[in-house]
Amino acid sequence: MTALPVPEVPHLREAEAFWSGIAAGEFLLERCRGCGAVVWYPRGFCPSCGSSDVTLEPASGEGTVYSFSVVHRGAGEYRGCEPYVVAYVELDEGPRILTNVVGGDPDSLVIGARVRMVFERGPDGSALYRFTTV
Amino acid sequence: MTEADRGAYIAGVFEHPRREIPELSTPRIHAEVAFGALADAGLDRSDIDGYLCDGSQNFRPVAFGVLSMAEYLGLECTYLDSTETGGSAPVVQVAHAAAAIAAGKCQAALVTSAGRPRSAPTSFERGSPEGSYEDVWGMSGAVTGYALSAQRHMHEFGTTSAQLAEVKVAASLHAQHNPNAFLRDVVSVEEVLESPMVSSPLHRLDCCVVTDGGGACIVVSGAVARKLSRPCVRVMGAGEAVRHSDLGRLSLTSTAAAVSGPMAFAAAGVSPRDIDYVSLYDSFTITVIETIEDLGFCEKGEGGRFVMDGALVAPHGRLPFNTDGGGMCNNHPGNRGGITKVVEAVRQLRSEAFPAVQVPDCGLALVNGTGGNIGTRMASATLILGRGDA
């Protein structure tokens, strides 16, 4: 399997701390101090209760595959990397997040597989969180 | 105002006959479908006092789509709506037009939808708040989101690729009778399964077509409807709802039709078993399977089994659907097919569908639009339409 690109990720200013964490190899989850909700994706306030009292906490980086698709016709900079896996991973903290599962045989992946987060970096300093099967 | 006067009626519809339009601009296609619907209704441009279109024209530098378009079309309006929910937008807008008419805001509202992705492909601009977490993983256009839903549906309910393929097969059986359909060849389950995998488990033939074109419809008050000679179709009930990723707690196996459907049925005072014909948004085969379940035509998880044995095939299937060939085979203009769903339902209720697929004595139709992506966030709109004498 070809290594996947690590594109630059434009983001809103309220998510700066989250993406700084990714660049530093740390996945921080936003949690509301008002109602306790884990907020995905990070936005600096809690859409569950409306509180602006949110904090970033390190996540376990562990999860299970909730659903996945093996892409055979990539778009943009992913063209030529097929086949590769786009998945929803359910983090052990709860949120189901979109990502790639890398490093294994796409055709042997199953829903429910345990996965662990890895950080990948591009030559220009960009960084992304992905997962490998455990 | 009498009770009858608060009703809203679809007086005219038009689907652009072409599927590839390299020489016309998108606004010009809006104009052609607008004039087509006016002619069908027997109305003049000066009769129109409400105008609704989505924001897909993407005008730069100022994105005042509906305002620019009202001027371009020469409309003088007391009601405008530019609700942008992707492919379901025209279905939402028929409901909004009916509500505006009921509230006395306008008497005759025009809804147009158009685009030309076949001749001028464009990509979505990055910049939405969620894009940082979704646009970077190599999703194969819209396909991968729907593929994630299909995979989860298969996992939870045992749905198979062959069952998904039945949706395409039924649409192709209908499209063979439509001379304007983009794909007119009848396909088999095997041909769907043997078509190239795009984003597993969805094959190329699990996907809708990419076409230029558009369509329009005109919604009028009872007072206007009574003056027209063409048969009008009554808007009996409507519902709309949104479902999104909800802080990461998203569901992949149901759509917002689970909310918009019951709202529309309640407003119309009917139930799924009363429906003679359905126009179901068919961006992908899985969209139809989940929608059938969410609207209550079968239990959740039974959609795959429901569509086997020709249930969707007109005129005699249990739930005849998309008799124009749908987005699967006929038309998905501008990558958003909501208007074609309204148009074909009106054809059925006027007994103007192609004879081979006309549902006998079709009195009650359901239209369901699904916009956005069922793998992330989406807006459903459901309409219940009744024949004029219903």
Short mmCIF file of C-alpha atoms in Angstrom, two decimals:
data_model
loop_
_atom_site.label_atom_id
_atom_site.label_comp_id
_atom_site.label_asym_id
_atom_site.label_seq_id
_atom_site.Cartn_x
_atom_site.Cartn_y
_atom_site.Cartn_z
CA MET A 1 0.00 0.00 0.00
CA THR A 2 1.32 3.40 -1.00
CA ALA A 3 1.84 5.89 1.83
CA LEU A 4 -1.05 8.33 1.96
CA PRO A 5 -0.54 12.06 1.49
CA VAL A 6 -0.52 14.34 4.53
CA PRO A 7 -2.31 17.44 3.22
CA GLU A 8 -2.25 20.82 4.87
CA VAL A 9 -5.39 21.22 6.97
CA PRO A 10 -7.05 24.63 6.92
CA HIS A 11 -8.96 25.15 10.16
CA LEU A 12 -10.95 27.73 12.07
CA ARG A 13 -9.02 29.79 14.62
CA GLU A 14 -10.94 28.24 17.51
CA ALA A 15 -9.35 24.86 16.63
CA GLU A 16 -5.75 26.15 16.71
CA ALA A 17 -4.89 24.37 19.98
CA PHE A 18 -6.24 21.06 18.66
CA TRP A 19 -4.12 21.23 15.51
CA SER A 20 -1.05 22.36 17.45
CA GLY A 21 -1.55 19.20 19.48
CA ILE A 22 -1.65 17.08 16.33
CA ALA A 23 1.60 18.71 15.13
CA ALA A 24 3.13 17.80 18.50
CA GLY A 25 1.88 14.20 18.33
CA GLU A 26 -0.95 14.62 20.84
CA PHE A 27 -4.69 14.12 20.17
CA LEU A 28 -6.69 16.42 22.42
CA LEU A 29 -10.44 15.98 22.83
CA GLU A 30 -12.64 18.90 23.77
CA ARG A 31 -14.71 18.26 26.90
CA CYS A 32 -17.38 20.53 28.35
CA ARG A 33 -16.86 21.42 32.00
CA GLY A 34 -20.52 22.37 32.21
CA CYS A 35 -22.27 19.18 31.13
CA GLY A 36 -19.36 16.77 30.67
CA ALA A 37 -20.03 16.16 26.96
CA VAL A 38 -17.14 15.22 24.73
CA VAL A 39 -17.38 17.66 21.82
CA TRP A 40 -16.31 16.45 18.39
CA TYR A 41 -15.13 18.31 16.35
CA PRO A 42 -13.49 20.97 18.56
CA ARG A 43 -15.07 24.43 18.33
CA GLY A 44 -14.39 26.27 21.59
CA PHE A 45 -17.89 25.91 23.01
CA CYS A 46 -20.33 23.12 23.83
CA PRO A 47 -23.22 22.73 21.36
CA SER A 48 -24.83 20.33 23.84
CA CYS A 49 -25.40 22.81 26.70
CA GLY A 50 -24.12 26.07 25.24
CA SER A 51 -21.29 26.55 27.72
CA SER A 52 -18.03 28.18 26.61
CA ASP A 53 -16.23 26.48 29.48
CA VAL A 54 -14.56 23.73 27.50
CA THR A 55 -11.16 22.16 28.00
CA LEU A 56 -8.85 20.04 25.88
CA GLU A 57 -7.86 16.68 27.36
CA PRO A 58 -5.48 14.07 25.96
CA ALA A 59 -7.39 11.13 24.48
CA SER A 60 -6.43 7.48 24.80
CA GLY A 61 -5.86 7.13 21.06
CA GLU A 62 -7.63 3.78 21.19
CA GLY A 63 -10.84 2.86 19.43
CA THR A 64 -12.81 0.43 17.27
CA VAL A 65 -13.75 0.54 13.61
CA TYR A 66 -17.41 1.65 13.40
CA SER A 67 -17.57 1.54 9.60
CA PHE A 68 -15.12 1.68 6.73
CA SER A 69 -14.83 1.87 2.96
CA VAL A 70 -11.99 0.72 0.74
CA VAL A 71 -11.54 3.50 -1.80
CA HIS A 72 -10.66 2.26 -5.27
CA ARG A 73 -11.04 5.62 -7.01
CA GLY A 74 -9.22 8.28 -5.06
CA ALA A 75 -9.69 11.98 -5.64
CA GLY A 76 -7.15 14.81 -5.78
CA GLU A 77 -3.83 14.09 -4.11
CA TYR A 78 -5.04 10.60 -3.09
CA ARG A 79 -5.18 9.48 -6.72
CA GLY A 80 -2.67 6.69 -7.22
CA CYS A 81 -2.79 5.58 -3.58
CA GLU A 82 -5.70 3.13 -4.07
CA PRO A 83 -6.77 0.93 -2.50
CA TYR A 84 -6.88 2.73 0.86
CA VAL A 85 -9.26 2.80 3.79
CA VAL A 86 -11.50 5.66 4.94
CA ALA A 87 -13.17 4.76 8.24
CA TYR A 88 -15.26 5.96 11.12
CA VAL A 89 -13.37 5.03 14.26
CA GLU A 90 -15.32 5.10 17.51
CA LEU A 91 -12.89 6.46 20.07
CA ASP A 92 -12.97 4.82 23.48
CA GLU A 93 -14.09 8.26 24.74
CA GLY A 94 -17.21 8.01 22.54
CA PRO A 95 -17.03 10.15 19.40
CA ARG A 96 -17.06 8.50 15.99
CA ILE A 97 -14.49 10.30 13.86
CA LEU A 98 -13.53 10.11 10.20
CA THR A 99 -9.98 8.99 9.51
CA ASN A 100 -7.83 6.52 7.58
CA VAL A 101 -6.85 3.06 8.76
CA VAL A 102 -3.34 2.44 7.41
CA GLY A 103 -0.65 -0.20 7.41
CA GLY A 104 -2.69 -3.36 6.92
CA ASP A 105 -4.46 -5.25 4.15
CA PRO A 106 -7.62 -3.25 3.37
CA ASP A 107 -9.49 -6.39 2.39
CA SER A 108 -8.98 -8.00 5.80
CA LEU A 109 -10.39 -5.07 7.80
CA VAL A 110 -13.67 -5.68 9.66
CA ILE A 111 -16.11 -3.52 11.61
CA GLY A 112 -15.28 -3.87 15.29
CA ALA A 113 -11.53 -4.18 14.76
CA ARG A 114 -9.48 -2.54 17.51
CA VAL A 115 -7.29 0.31 16.28
CA ARG A 116 -4.67 2.67 17.72
CA MET A 117 -3.86 6.22 16.67
CA VAL A 118 -0.66 7.04 14.82
CA PHE A 119 0.59 10.46 13.72
CA GLU A 120 1.85 11.03 10.21
CA ARG A 121 3.79 14.05 9.02
CA GLY A 122 4.25 15.62 5.62
CA PRO A 123 7.53 17.06 4.34
CA ASP A 124 6.22 20.60 4.84
CA GLY A 125 5.36 20.19 8.52
CA SER A 126 1.71 19.22 8.06
CA ALA A 127 0.43 16.47 10.38
CA LEU A 128 -2.58 14.13 10.57
CA TYR A 129 -3.96 11.52 12.96
CA ARG A 130 -4.57 8.09 11.46
CA PHE A 131 -5.08 4.60 12.88
CA THR A 132 -3.54 1.14 12.55
CA THR A 133 -5.09 -2.14 13.57
CA VAL A 134 -3.86 -3.51 16.89
CA MET B 1 -60.54 33.11 3.51
CA THR B 2 -62.18 29.72 3.24
CA GLU B 3 -60.44 26.51 4.28
CA ALA B 4 -60.00 25.47 0.67
CA ASP B 5 -58.24 28.73 -0.14
CA ARG B 6 -55.40 27.95 2.25
CA GLY B 7 -54.40 24.92 0.22
CA ALA B 8 -51.42 24.93 -2.13
CA TYR B 9 -51.31 23.21 -5.50
CA ILE B 10 -48.58 22.34 -7.97
CA ALA B 11 -49.85 23.86 -11.20
CA GLY B 12 -46.92 23.26 -13.54
CA VAL B 13 -43.69 21.30 -13.80
CA PHE B 14 -40.87 21.05 -16.29
CA GLU B 15 -37.75 18.91 -16.58
CA HIS B 16 -35.09 20.07 -19.01
CA PRO B 17 -34.99 17.42 -21.76
CA ARG B 18 -31.21 17.54 -22.15
CA ARG B 19 -28.55 15.82 -20.04
CA GLU B 20 -25.46 17.51 -21.47
CA ILE B 21 -25.62 21.27 -22.09
CA PRO B 22 -22.14 22.60 -22.86
CA GLU B 23 -23.21 25.83 -24.52
CA LEU B 24 -25.56 27.33 -21.90
CA SER B 25 -24.78 28.93 -18.54
CA THR B 26 -26.41 27.71 -15.35
CA PRO B 27 -28.61 30.85 -15.03
CA ARG B 28 -29.82 30.30 -18.59
CA ILE B 29 -30.82 26.73 -17.74
CA HIS B 30 -32.76 28.13 -14.75
CA ALA B 31 -34.53 30.42 -17.23
CA GLU B 32 -35.37 27.61 -19.66
CA VAL B 33 -36.89 25.42 -16.96
CA ALA B 34 -38.75 28.40 -15.48
CA PHE B 35 -40.36 29.18 -18.85
CA GLY B 36 -41.11 25.50 -19.34
CA ALA B 37 -42.97 25.26 -16.04
CA LEU B 38 -44.86 28.51 -16.72
CA ALA B 39 -46.02 27.16 -20.08
CA ASP B 40 -47.06 23.87 -18.48
CA ALA B 41 -49.12 25.72 -15.86
CA GLY B 42 -50.60 28.17 -18.34
CA LEU B 43 -49.23 31.10 -16.33
CA ASP B 44 -47.30 34.20 -17.34
CA ARG B 45 -44.08 35.45 -15.73
CA SER B 46 -46.07 38.42 -14.38
CA ASP B 47 -48.28 36.01 -12.42
CA ILE B 48 -45.30 34.87 -10.33
CA ASP B 49 -44.91 36.64 -6.97
CA GLY B 50 -42.74 34.11 -5.14
CA TYR B 51 -39.38 32.70 -6.20
CA LEU B 52 -37.25 29.98 -4.65
CA CYS B 53 -33.90 28.56 -5.76
CA ASP B 54 -30.90 27.12 -3.95
CA GLY B 55 -27.46 28.70 -3.65
CA SER B 56 -25.64 26.43 -6.06
CA GLN B 57 -25.03 29.13 -8.67
CA ASN B 58 -22.02 30.06 -6.53
CA PHE B 59 -21.87 33.59 -7.92
CA ARG B 60 -18.66 35.50 -7.22
CA PRO B 61 -17.85 37.79 -5.58
CA VAL B 62 -21.32 38.15 -4.08
CA ALA B 63 -23.39 35.01 -3.47
CA PHE B 64 -26.86 36.58 -3.52
CA GLY B 65 -28.15 33.74 -5.67
CA VAL B 66 -31.89 34.08 -5.38
CA LEU B 67 -31.80 37.88 -5.63
CA SER B 68 -29.60 37.86 -8.73
CA MET B 69 -31.79 35.19 -10.27
CA ALA B 70 -35.05 37.06 -9.56
CA GLU B 71 -33.68 40.03 -11.49
CA TYR B 72 -32.28 37.83 -14.27
CA LEU B 73 -35.66 36.17 -14.73
CA GLY B 74 -37.52 39.48 -14.49
CA LEU B 75 -39.61 38.46 -11.49
CA GLU B 76 -41.29 40.85 -9.07
CA CYS B 77 -41.70 38.94 -5.85
CA THR B 78 -43.07 39.39 -2.38
CA TYR B 79 -41.55 36.12 -1.20
CA LEU B 80 -38.02 34.74 -1.72
CA ASP B 81 -36.33 31.60 -0.37
CA SER B 82 -32.81 30.32 -0.95
CA THR B 83 -32.70 27.39 1.45
CA GLU B 84 -29.54 25.41 0.68
CA THR B 85 -29.78 21.77 1.67
CA GLY B 86 -28.14 20.25 -1.38
CA GLY B 87 -30.22 17.82 -3.41
CA SER B 88 -33.27 18.08 -1.17
CA ALA B 89 -33.46 21.88 -1.54
CA PRO B 90 -36.17 21.95 -4.24
CA VAL B 91 -38.33 19.57 -2.20
CA VAL B 92 -37.88 21.76 0.87
CA GLN B 93 -38.75 24.77 -1.27
CA VAL B 94 -42.02 23.29 -2.51
CA ALA B 95 -42.97 22.92 1.16
CA HIS B 96 -41.85 26.49 1.91
CA ALA B 97 -43.80 27.78 -1.09
CA ALA B 98 -46.93 25.99 0.13
CA ALA B 99 -46.47 27.50 3.61
CA ALA B 100 -45.94 30.97 2.16
CA ILE B 101 -49.11 30.63 0.11
CA ALA B 102 -51.04 29.44 3.16
CA ALA B 103 -49.75 32.49 5.04
CA GLY B 104 -50.83 34.83 2.26
CA LYS B 105 -47.28 35.91 1.36
CA CYS B 106 -47.68 35.06 -2.31
CA GLN B 107 -50.10 33.48 -4.76
CA ALA B 108 -47.87 31.77 -7.32
CA ALA B 109 -44.35 30.64 -6.45
CA LEU B 110 -41.72 29.42 -8.87
CA VAL B 111 -39.08 26.87 -7.79
CA THR B 112 -36.09 26.33 -10.10
CA SER B 113 -33.05 24.08 -9.90
CA ALA B 114 -30.25 23.74 -12.43
CA GLY B 115 -26.59 22.96 -12.88
CA ARG B 116 -24.06 21.60 -15.36
CA PRO B 117 -21.54 19.35 -13.60
CA ARG B 118 -21.21 17.18 -16.69
CA SER B 119 -19.88 20.05 -18.82
CA ALA B 120 -18.17 22.06 -16.07
CA PRO B 121 -17.16 19.94 -13.07
CA THR B 122 -16.51 21.97 -9.95
CA SER B 123 -15.30 20.91 -6.54
CA PHE B 124 -16.73 22.08 -3.25
CA GLU B 125 -14.81 24.92 -1.65
CA ARG B 126 -13.05 24.14 1.59
CA GLY B 127 -13.84 26.42 4.48
CA SER B 128 -16.77 24.90 6.35
CA PRO B 129 -16.17 24.35 10.09
CA GLU B 130 -16.23 20.55 9.74
CA GLY B 131 -14.07 20.42 6.62
CA SER B 132 -10.81 20.14 8.54
CA TYR B 133 -11.98 16.80 9.94
CA GLU B 134 -13.60 15.36 6.81
CA ASP B 135 -12.01 16.71 3.63
CA VAL B 136 -8.51 15.38 4.28
CA TRP B 137 -8.98 11.59 4.23
CA GLY B 138 -9.32 10.96 0.52
CA MET B 139 -13.09 10.47 0.34
CA SER B 140 -14.06 9.58 -3.22
CA GLY B 141 -16.36 12.57 -3.72
CA ALA B 142 -19.76 11.99 -2.16
CA VAL B 143 -19.50 8.22 -2.68
CA THR B 144 -17.42 7.33 0.36
CA GLY B 145 -19.82 8.85 2.88
CA TYR B 146 -22.67 6.76 1.47
CA ALA B 147 -20.35 3.76 1.33
CA LEU B 148 -19.69 4.10 5.06
CA SER B 149 -23.45 4.05 5.63
CA ALA B 150 -23.91 1.03 3.37
CA GLN B 151 -21.13 -0.92 5.10
CA ARG B 152 -22.65 -0.26 8.52
CA HIS B 153 -26.15 -1.15 7.28
CA MET B 154 -24.80 -4.45 5.97
CA HIS B 155 -23.07 -5.09 9.29
CA GLU B 156 -26.12 -4.37 11.45
CA PHE B 157 -28.86 -5.88 9.28
CA GLY B 158 -27.26 -8.34 6.87
CA THR B 159 -28.09 -6.22 3.82
CA THR B 160 -26.26 -7.48 0.72
CA SER B 161 -24.76 -5.87 -2.36
CA ALA B 162 -27.23 -7.85 -4.48
CA GLN B 163 -30.11 -6.25 -2.56
CA LEU B 164 -28.67 -2.77 -3.12
CA ALA B 165 -28.34 -3.62 -6.81
CA GLU B 166 -32.11 -4.27 -7.04
CA VAL B 167 -32.61 -0.49 -6.70
CA LYS B 168 -30.52 0.16 -9.82
CA VAL B 169 -32.18 -2.69 -11.70
CA ALA B 170 -35.67 -1.31 -11.01
CA ALA B 171 -34.62 2.20 -12.07
CA SER B 172 -33.14 0.84 -15.30
CA LEU B 173 -36.34 -1.04 -16.09
CA HIS B 174 -38.14 2.31 -15.89
CA ALA B 175 -35.50 4.33 -17.75
CA GLN B 176 -35.76 2.15 -20.86
CA HIS B 177 -39.12 3.84 -21.55
CA ASN B 178 -37.77 7.40 -21.14
CA PRO B 179 -36.16 8.70 -24.35
CA ASN B 180 -34.48 11.53 -22.42
CA ALA B 181 -32.88 9.25 -19.80
CA PHE B 182 -29.10 9.44 -19.59
CA LEU B 183 -28.82 5.64 -19.25
CA ARG B 184 -31.50 3.64 -21.06
CA ASP B 185 -30.06 0.13 -20.97
CA VAL B 186 -31.68 -2.37 -18.63
CA VAL B 187 -29.07 -3.77 -16.23
CA SER B 188 -29.07 -6.96 -14.15
CA VAL B 189 -28.02 -7.48 -10.55
CA GLU B 190 -24.92 -9.24 -11.88
CA GLU B 191 -23.99 -6.26 -14.04
CA VAL B 192 -24.22 -3.95 -11.04
CA LEU B 193 -22.02 -6.27 -8.97
CA GLU B 194 -19.49 -6.62 -11.80
CA SER B 195 -19.20 -2.86 -12.37
CA PRO B 196 -15.99 -1.32 -10.98
CA MET B 197 -15.82 -0.81 -7.23
CA VAL B 198 -15.59 2.91 -6.47
CA SER B 199 -15.63 2.96 -2.67
CA SER B 200 -16.58 -0.37 -1.12
CA PRO B 201 -19.23 -1.64 -0.89
CA LEU B 202 -20.54 0.75 -3.58
CA HIS B 203 -19.89 -0.04 -7.23
CA ARG B 204 -20.07 2.38 -10.11
CA LEU B 205 -23.63 1.27 -10.85
CA ASP B 206 -24.67 1.89 -7.23
CA CYS B 207 -24.16 5.59 -8.01
CA CYS B 208 -26.44 8.10 -9.70
CA VAL B 209 -25.61 9.70 -13.03
CA VAL B 210 -23.82 13.05 -13.40
CA THR B 211 -25.86 15.26 -15.73
CA ASP B 212 -26.35 18.85 -16.77
CA GLY B 213 -29.88 20.18 -16.74
CA GLY B 214 -32.54 21.20 -14.31
CA GLY B 215 -36.21 21.48 -13.59
CA ALA B 216 -38.85 23.74 -12.18
CA CYS B 217 -42.29 23.69 -10.63
CA ILE B 218 -44.91 26.26 -9.80
CA VAL B 219 -46.90 26.20 -6.57
CA VAL B 220 -50.12 28.23 -6.50
CA SER B 221 -52.98 29.10 -4.21
CA GLY B 222 -56.39 27.50 -4.56
CA ALA B 223 -57.72 30.74 -6.08
CA VAL B 224 -55.12 30.59 -8.86
CA ALA B 225 -55.47 26.83 -9.32
CA ARG B 226 -59.19 27.11 -9.99
CA LYS B 227 -58.54 29.40 -12.98
CA LEU B 228 -56.14 27.00 -14.68
CA SER B 229 -57.08 24.37 -17.20
CA ARG B 230 -54.26 21.91 -16.45
CA PRO B 231 -54.83 19.37 -13.64
CA CYS B 232 -53.31 20.65 -10.40
CA VAL B 233 -51.79 18.48 -7.70
CA ARG B 234 -52.51 19.26 -4.08
CA VAL B 235 -49.69 19.62 -1.54
CA MET B 236 -51.33 17.64 1.26
CA GLY B 237 -48.52 17.47 3.77
CA ALA B 238 -44.86 18.31 4.21
CA GLY B 239 -42.08 17.69 6.67
CA GLU B 240 -38.42 18.56 6.83
CA ALA B 241 -35.68 17.56 9.23
CA VAL B 242 -31.93 17.63 9.68
CA ARG B 243 -29.63 14.93 10.97
CA HIS B 244 -25.94 15.60 11.55
CA SER B 245 -22.93 14.09 13.24
CA ASP B 246 -24.12 15.30 16.66
CA LEU B 247 -20.78 15.78 18.42
CA GLY B 248 -19.54 12.49 16.97
CA ARG B 249 -22.55 10.38 17.98
CA LEU B 250 -23.77 9.99 14.41
CA SER B 251 -25.88 7.12 13.14
CA LEU B 252 -25.10 5.75 9.70
CA THR B 253 -28.16 3.54 9.31
CA SER B 254 -30.99 6.03 9.36
CA THR B 255 -31.76 9.34 7.68
CA ALA B 256 -33.69 12.44 8.68
CA ALA B 257 -36.64 11.00 6.74
CA ALA B 258 -37.42 9.16 10.00
CA VAL B 259 -38.55 12.60 11.25
CA SER B 260 -39.69 14.38 8.08
CA GLY B 261 -41.77 11.38 6.93
CA PRO B 262 -44.05 11.10 9.98
CA MET B 263 -44.51 14.89 9.94
CA ALA B 264 -45.69 14.79 6.34
CA PHE B 265 -47.96 11.77 6.87
CA ALA B 266 -49.53 13.41 9.93
CA ALA B 267 -50.11 16.69 8.09
CA ALA B 268 -51.76 14.86 5.19
CA GLY B 269 -53.73 12.50 7.43
CA VAL B 270 -52.54 9.42 5.53
CA SER B 271 -50.20 6.50 6.20
CA PRO B 272 -47.56 4.65 4.17
CA ARG B 273 -50.04 1.99 3.03
CA ASP B 274 -52.16 4.67 1.33
CA ILE B 275 -49.35 5.74 -1.02
CA ASP B 276 -49.62 4.69 -4.69
CA TYR B 277 -46.27 5.99 -5.98
CA VAL B 278 -43.00 7.22 -4.43
CA SER B 279 -40.27 9.51 -5.77
CA LEU B 280 -37.32 8.62 -3.54
CA TYR B 281 -34.03 10.47 -3.71
CA ASP B 282 -31.59 7.97 -5.19
CA SER B 283 -28.14 9.50 -5.07
CA PHE B 284 -26.92 5.99 -4.29
CA THR B 285 -28.66 2.65 -3.91
CA ILE B 286 -28.23 2.72 -0.12
CA THR B 287 -30.08 6.06 0.03
CA VAL B 288 -33.23 4.34 -1.21
CA ILE B 289 -32.90 1.35 1.14
CA GLU B 290 -32.57 3.53 4.24
CA THR B 291 -35.33 5.91 3.09
CA ILE B 292 -37.84 3.10 2.56
CA GLU B 293 -37.25 2.00 6.15
CA ASP B 294 -37.29 5.52 7.62
CA LEU B 295 -40.58 6.38 5.90
CA GLY B 296 -42.22 3.30 7.38
CA PHE B 297 -42.71 1.21 4.24
CA CYS B 298 -40.93 -1.59 6.13
CA GLU B 299 -39.20 -2.11 9.45
CA LYS B 300 -35.72 -0.66 10.06
CA GLY B 301 -33.19 -3.07 8.65
CA GLU B 302 -35.64 -4.78 6.29
CA GLY B 303 -35.08 -2.43 3.33
CA GLY B 304 -32.74 -4.81 1.54
CA ARG B 305 -35.17 -7.68 1.72
CA PHE B 306 -38.10 -5.37 0.84
CA VAL B 307 -36.70 -4.42 -2.57
CA MET B 308 -36.11 -7.98 -3.72
CA ASP B 309 -38.52 -9.54 -6.22
CA GLY B 310 -39.30 -6.30 -8.01
CA ALA B 311 -41.07 -4.42 -5.22
CA LEU B 312 -39.99 -1.06 -6.70
CA VAL B 313 -40.89 -1.87 -10.31
CA ALA B 314 -43.83 -0.02 -11.86
CA PRO B 315 -46.62 -0.39 -12.49
CA HIS B 316 -47.38 -3.43 -10.36
CA GLY B 317 -44.66 -3.61 -7.68
CA ARG B 318 -45.67 -3.11 -4.05
CA LEU B 319 -43.98 0.31 -4.02
CA PRO B 320 -43.44 1.66 -7.54
CA PHE B 321 -40.68 4.27 -7.45
CA ASN B 322 -38.85 6.73 -9.71
CA THR B 323 -40.67 5.83 -12.89
CA ASP B 324 -38.61 8.31 -14.94
CA GLY B 325 -35.52 6.20 -14.22
CA GLY B 326 -34.58 8.39 -11.25
CA GLY B 327 -31.15 9.73 -10.45
CA MET B 328 -29.87 6.21 -10.97
CA CYS B 329 -30.52 6.28 -14.72
CA ASN B 330 -32.46 9.32 -15.90
CA ASN B 331 -31.21 12.59 -14.45
CA HIS B 332 -29.44 14.11 -11.44
CA PRO B 333 -29.06 17.66 -12.74
CA GLY B 334 -26.47 19.79 -11.03
CA ASN B 335 -25.60 16.90 -8.68
CA ARG B 336 -28.91 17.60 -6.94
CA GLY B 337 -31.98 15.76 -8.07
CA GLY B 338 -34.78 17.01 -5.83
CA ILE B 339 -36.70 18.81 -8.57
CA THR B 340 -36.87 15.69 -10.75
CA LYS B 341 -38.52 13.87 -7.85
CA VAL B 342 -41.29 16.46 -7.70
CA VAL B 343 -41.72 16.49 -11.48
CA GLU B 344 -42.18 12.72 -11.83
CA ALA B 345 -44.65 12.56 -8.93
CA VAL B 346 -46.75 15.24 -10.63
CA ARG B 347 -46.58 13.31 -13.92
CA GLN B 348 -47.86 10.19 -12.12
CA LEU B 349 -50.71 12.06 -10.44
CA ARG B 350 -51.72 13.61 -13.77
CA SER B 351 -51.48 10.19 -15.45
CA GLU B 352 -48.78 11.63 -17.74
CA ALA B 353 -45.97 9.20 -16.96
CA PHE B 354 -44.74 6.94 -19.76
CA PRO B 355 -47.57 4.44 -20.33
CA ALA B 356 -45.47 1.38 -19.50
CA VAL B 357 -44.74 2.74 -16.02
CA GLN B 358 -47.90 4.72 -15.25
CA VAL B 359 -49.30 3.47 -11.94
CA PRO B 360 -53.02 2.72 -12.49
CA ASP B 361 -55.38 5.12 -10.71
CA CYS B 362 -52.50 6.93 -9.02
CA GLY B 363 -54.11 9.20 -6.44
CA LEU B 364 -51.51 9.70 -3.73
CA ALA B 365 -47.76 10.14 -4.14
CA LEU B 366 -44.87 10.69 -1.78
CA VAL B 367 -41.75 12.68 -2.63
CA ASN B 368 -38.65 12.38 -0.47
CA GLY B 369 -35.56 14.53 -0.94
CA THR B 370 -32.25 13.69 0.71
CA GLY B 371 -29.63 16.43 0.65
CA GLY B 372 -26.09 16.55 1.95
CA ASN B 373 -24.55 13.20 2.81
CA ILE B 374 -26.12 10.41 4.86
CA GLY B 375 -22.59 9.55 6.03
CA THR B 376 -22.18 12.92 7.77
CA ARG B 377 -24.97 15.51 7.75
CA MET B 378 -28.13 15.65 5.74
CA ALA B 379 -31.51 17.31 5.33
CA SER B 380 -34.62 15.34 4.41
CA ALA B 381 -37.81 16.76 3.03
CA THR B 382 -40.98 14.73 2.53
CA LEU B 383 -44.04 15.80 0.57
CA ILE B 384 -47.38 14.04 0.26
CA LEU B 385 -49.08 15.02 -3.00
CA GLY B 386 -52.63 14.20 -4.03
CA ARG B 387 -54.40 14.20 -7.37
CA GLY B 388 -56.58 17.27 -7.83
CA ASP B 389 -59.72 15.29 -7.10
CA ALA B 390 -58.17 13.65 -4.01
#
